[in-house]
mmCIF file of C-alpha atoms in Angstrom:
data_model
loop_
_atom_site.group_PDB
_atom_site.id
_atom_site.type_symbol
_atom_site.label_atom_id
_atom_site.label_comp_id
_atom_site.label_asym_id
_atom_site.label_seq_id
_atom_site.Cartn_x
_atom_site.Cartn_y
_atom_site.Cartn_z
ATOM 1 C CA UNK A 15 50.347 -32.725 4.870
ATOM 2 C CA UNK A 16 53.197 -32.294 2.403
ATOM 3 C CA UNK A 17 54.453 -33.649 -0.456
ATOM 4 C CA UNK A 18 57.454 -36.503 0.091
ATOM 5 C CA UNK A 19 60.410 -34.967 -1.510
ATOM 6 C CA UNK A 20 60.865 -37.618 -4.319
ATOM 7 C CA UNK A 21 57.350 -36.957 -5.316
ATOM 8 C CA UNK A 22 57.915 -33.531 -5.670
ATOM 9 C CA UNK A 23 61.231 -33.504 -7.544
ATOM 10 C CA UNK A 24 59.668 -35.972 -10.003
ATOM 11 C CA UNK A 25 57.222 -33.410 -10.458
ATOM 12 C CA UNK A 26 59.438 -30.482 -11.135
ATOM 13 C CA UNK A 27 61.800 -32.923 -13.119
ATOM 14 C CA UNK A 28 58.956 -32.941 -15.753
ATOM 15 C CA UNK A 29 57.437 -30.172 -15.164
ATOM 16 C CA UNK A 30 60.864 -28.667 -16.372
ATOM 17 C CA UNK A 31 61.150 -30.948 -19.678
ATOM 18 C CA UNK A 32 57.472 -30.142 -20.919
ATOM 19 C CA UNK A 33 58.276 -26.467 -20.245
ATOM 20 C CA UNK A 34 61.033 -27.080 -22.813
ATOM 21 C CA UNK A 35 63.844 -26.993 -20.263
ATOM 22 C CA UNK A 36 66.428 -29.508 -18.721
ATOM 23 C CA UNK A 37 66.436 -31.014 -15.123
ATOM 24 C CA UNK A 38 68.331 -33.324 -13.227
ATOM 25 C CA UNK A 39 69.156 -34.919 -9.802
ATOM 26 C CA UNK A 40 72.676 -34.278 -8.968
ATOM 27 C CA UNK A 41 72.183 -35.081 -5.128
ATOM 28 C CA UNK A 42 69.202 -37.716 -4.212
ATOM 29 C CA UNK A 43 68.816 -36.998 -0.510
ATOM 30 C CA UNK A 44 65.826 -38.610 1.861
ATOM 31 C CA UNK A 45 63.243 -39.327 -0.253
ATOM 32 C CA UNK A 46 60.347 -38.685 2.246
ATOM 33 C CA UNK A 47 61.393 -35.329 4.187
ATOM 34 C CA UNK A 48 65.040 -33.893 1.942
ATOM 35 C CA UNK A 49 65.442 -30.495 2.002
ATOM 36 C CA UNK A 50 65.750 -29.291 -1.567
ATOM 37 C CA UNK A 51 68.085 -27.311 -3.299
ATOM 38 C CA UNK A 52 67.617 -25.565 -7.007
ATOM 39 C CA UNK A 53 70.620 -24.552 -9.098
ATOM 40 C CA UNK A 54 69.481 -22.691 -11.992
ATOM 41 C CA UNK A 55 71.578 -22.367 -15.018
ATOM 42 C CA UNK A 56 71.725 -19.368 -17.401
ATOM 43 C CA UNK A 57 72.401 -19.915 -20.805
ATOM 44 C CA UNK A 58 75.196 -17.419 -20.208
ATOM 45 C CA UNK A 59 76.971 -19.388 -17.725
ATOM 46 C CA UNK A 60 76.181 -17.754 -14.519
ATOM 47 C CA UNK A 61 73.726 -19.421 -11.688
ATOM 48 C CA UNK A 62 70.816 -18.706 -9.277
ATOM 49 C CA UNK A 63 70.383 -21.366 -6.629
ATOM 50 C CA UNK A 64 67.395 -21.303 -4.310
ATOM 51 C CA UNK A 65 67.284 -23.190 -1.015
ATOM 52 C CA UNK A 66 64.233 -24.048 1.541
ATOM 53 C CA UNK A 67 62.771 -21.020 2.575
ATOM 54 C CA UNK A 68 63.276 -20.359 6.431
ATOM 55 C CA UNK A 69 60.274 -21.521 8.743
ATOM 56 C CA UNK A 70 59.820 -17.912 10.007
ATOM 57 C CA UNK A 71 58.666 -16.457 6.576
ATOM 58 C CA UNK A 72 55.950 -19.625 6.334
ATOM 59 C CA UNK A 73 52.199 -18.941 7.564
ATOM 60 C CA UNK A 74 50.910 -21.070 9.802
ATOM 61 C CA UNK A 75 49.808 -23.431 7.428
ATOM 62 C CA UNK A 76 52.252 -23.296 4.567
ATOM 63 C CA UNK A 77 50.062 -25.633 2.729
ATOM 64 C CA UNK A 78 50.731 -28.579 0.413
ATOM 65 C CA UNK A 79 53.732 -26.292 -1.703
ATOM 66 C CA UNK A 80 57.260 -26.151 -0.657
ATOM 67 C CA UNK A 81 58.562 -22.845 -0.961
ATOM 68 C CA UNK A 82 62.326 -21.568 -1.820
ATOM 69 C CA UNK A 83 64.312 -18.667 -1.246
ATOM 70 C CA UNK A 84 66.996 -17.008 -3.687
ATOM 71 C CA UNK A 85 70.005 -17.856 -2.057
ATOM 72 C CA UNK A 86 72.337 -16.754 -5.237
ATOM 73 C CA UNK A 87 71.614 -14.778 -7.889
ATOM 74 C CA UNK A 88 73.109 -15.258 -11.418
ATOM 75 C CA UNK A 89 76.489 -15.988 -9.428
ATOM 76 C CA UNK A 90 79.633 -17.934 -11.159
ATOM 77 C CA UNK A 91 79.623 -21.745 -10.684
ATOM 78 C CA UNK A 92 82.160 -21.946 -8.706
ATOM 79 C CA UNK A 93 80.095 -19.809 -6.029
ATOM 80 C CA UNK A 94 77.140 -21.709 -6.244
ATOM 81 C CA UNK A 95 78.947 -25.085 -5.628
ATOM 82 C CA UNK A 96 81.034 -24.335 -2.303
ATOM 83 C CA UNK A 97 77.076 -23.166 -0.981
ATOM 84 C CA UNK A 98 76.161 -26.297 -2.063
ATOM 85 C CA UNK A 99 79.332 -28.395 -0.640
ATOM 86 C CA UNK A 100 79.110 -26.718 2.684
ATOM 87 C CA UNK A 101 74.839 -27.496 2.598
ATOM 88 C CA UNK A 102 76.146 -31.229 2.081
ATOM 89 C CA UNK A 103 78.207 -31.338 4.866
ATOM 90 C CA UNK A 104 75.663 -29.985 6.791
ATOM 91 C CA UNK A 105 72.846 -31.866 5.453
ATOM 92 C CA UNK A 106 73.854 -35.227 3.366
ATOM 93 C CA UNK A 107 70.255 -35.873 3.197
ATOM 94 C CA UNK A 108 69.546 -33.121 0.978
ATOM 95 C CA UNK A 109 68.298 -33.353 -2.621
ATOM 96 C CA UNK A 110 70.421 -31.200 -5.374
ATOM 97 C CA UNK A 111 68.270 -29.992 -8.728
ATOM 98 C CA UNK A 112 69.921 -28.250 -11.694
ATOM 99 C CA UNK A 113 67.820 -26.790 -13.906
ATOM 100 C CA UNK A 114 68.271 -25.157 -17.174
ATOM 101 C CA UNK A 115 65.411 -23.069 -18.048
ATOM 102 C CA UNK A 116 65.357 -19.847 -19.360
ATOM 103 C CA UNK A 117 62.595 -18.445 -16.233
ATOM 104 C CA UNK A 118 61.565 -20.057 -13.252
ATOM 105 C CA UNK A 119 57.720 -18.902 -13.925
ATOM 106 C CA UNK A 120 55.512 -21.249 -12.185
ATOM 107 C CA UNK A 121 57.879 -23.995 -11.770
ATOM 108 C CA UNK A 122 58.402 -23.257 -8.235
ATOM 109 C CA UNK A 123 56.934 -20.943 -5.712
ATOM 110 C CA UNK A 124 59.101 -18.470 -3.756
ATOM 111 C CA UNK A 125 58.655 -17.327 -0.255
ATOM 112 C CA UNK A 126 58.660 -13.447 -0.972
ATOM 113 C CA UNK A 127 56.118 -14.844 -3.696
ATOM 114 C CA UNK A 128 53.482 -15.784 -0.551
ATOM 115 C CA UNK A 129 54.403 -12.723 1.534
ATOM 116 C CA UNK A 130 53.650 -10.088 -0.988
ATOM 117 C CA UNK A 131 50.049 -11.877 -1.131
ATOM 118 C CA UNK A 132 49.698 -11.979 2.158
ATOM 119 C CA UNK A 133 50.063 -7.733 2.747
#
């Protein structure tokens, strides 16, 4: 079973601060089953966002983590928010993160992350 989603963005909401970072909820979506997305800010201005990893790189049993995919990497703002405006429109009951942390480390898990473990 996992996680509701406003459990889990609590979670990485302090997970963030006691790493020494910043988070916040710019989109609050459904708070039991919101898909999540991540927009990571450099200090040098540019972005990474991650987004729900696709069901076909899951195992069988994901388990309890959610996992993310690098949808952007260290793109201009700009970039990064016309993904997220069209993921909106899509998906108003999505949850939006920015974070401003220097490395995601353990903050999150990727799918490529699980894959490489699994071969």
């Amino acid at each position: 079973m996992r996680l509701r989603t406003d459990l889990f963005v609590s979670a990485l909401l302090r997970r963030a601060f006691a790493g020494g970072g910043f988070a916040a909820v710019l989109h609050k979506g459904a708070e039991e089953a919101g898909a999540i997305f991540l927009r990571q800010r450099s200090r040098l201005g540019l972005e990474t966002l991650y987004g729900p990893a696709p069901q076909s790189l899951l195992a069988d049993d994901p388990g309890p983590d959610r996992l993310f995919e690098q949808r952007l990497s260290e793109a201009e703002p700009e970039a990064v928010e016309a993904v997220l405006e069209r993921e909106l429109r899509f998906d108003p009951d999505c949850w939006i993160i920015e974070l401003e942390i220097d490395e995601r480390g353990d903050l999150f898990a990727l799918a490529e992350d699980q894959t490489e473990r699994r071969i």
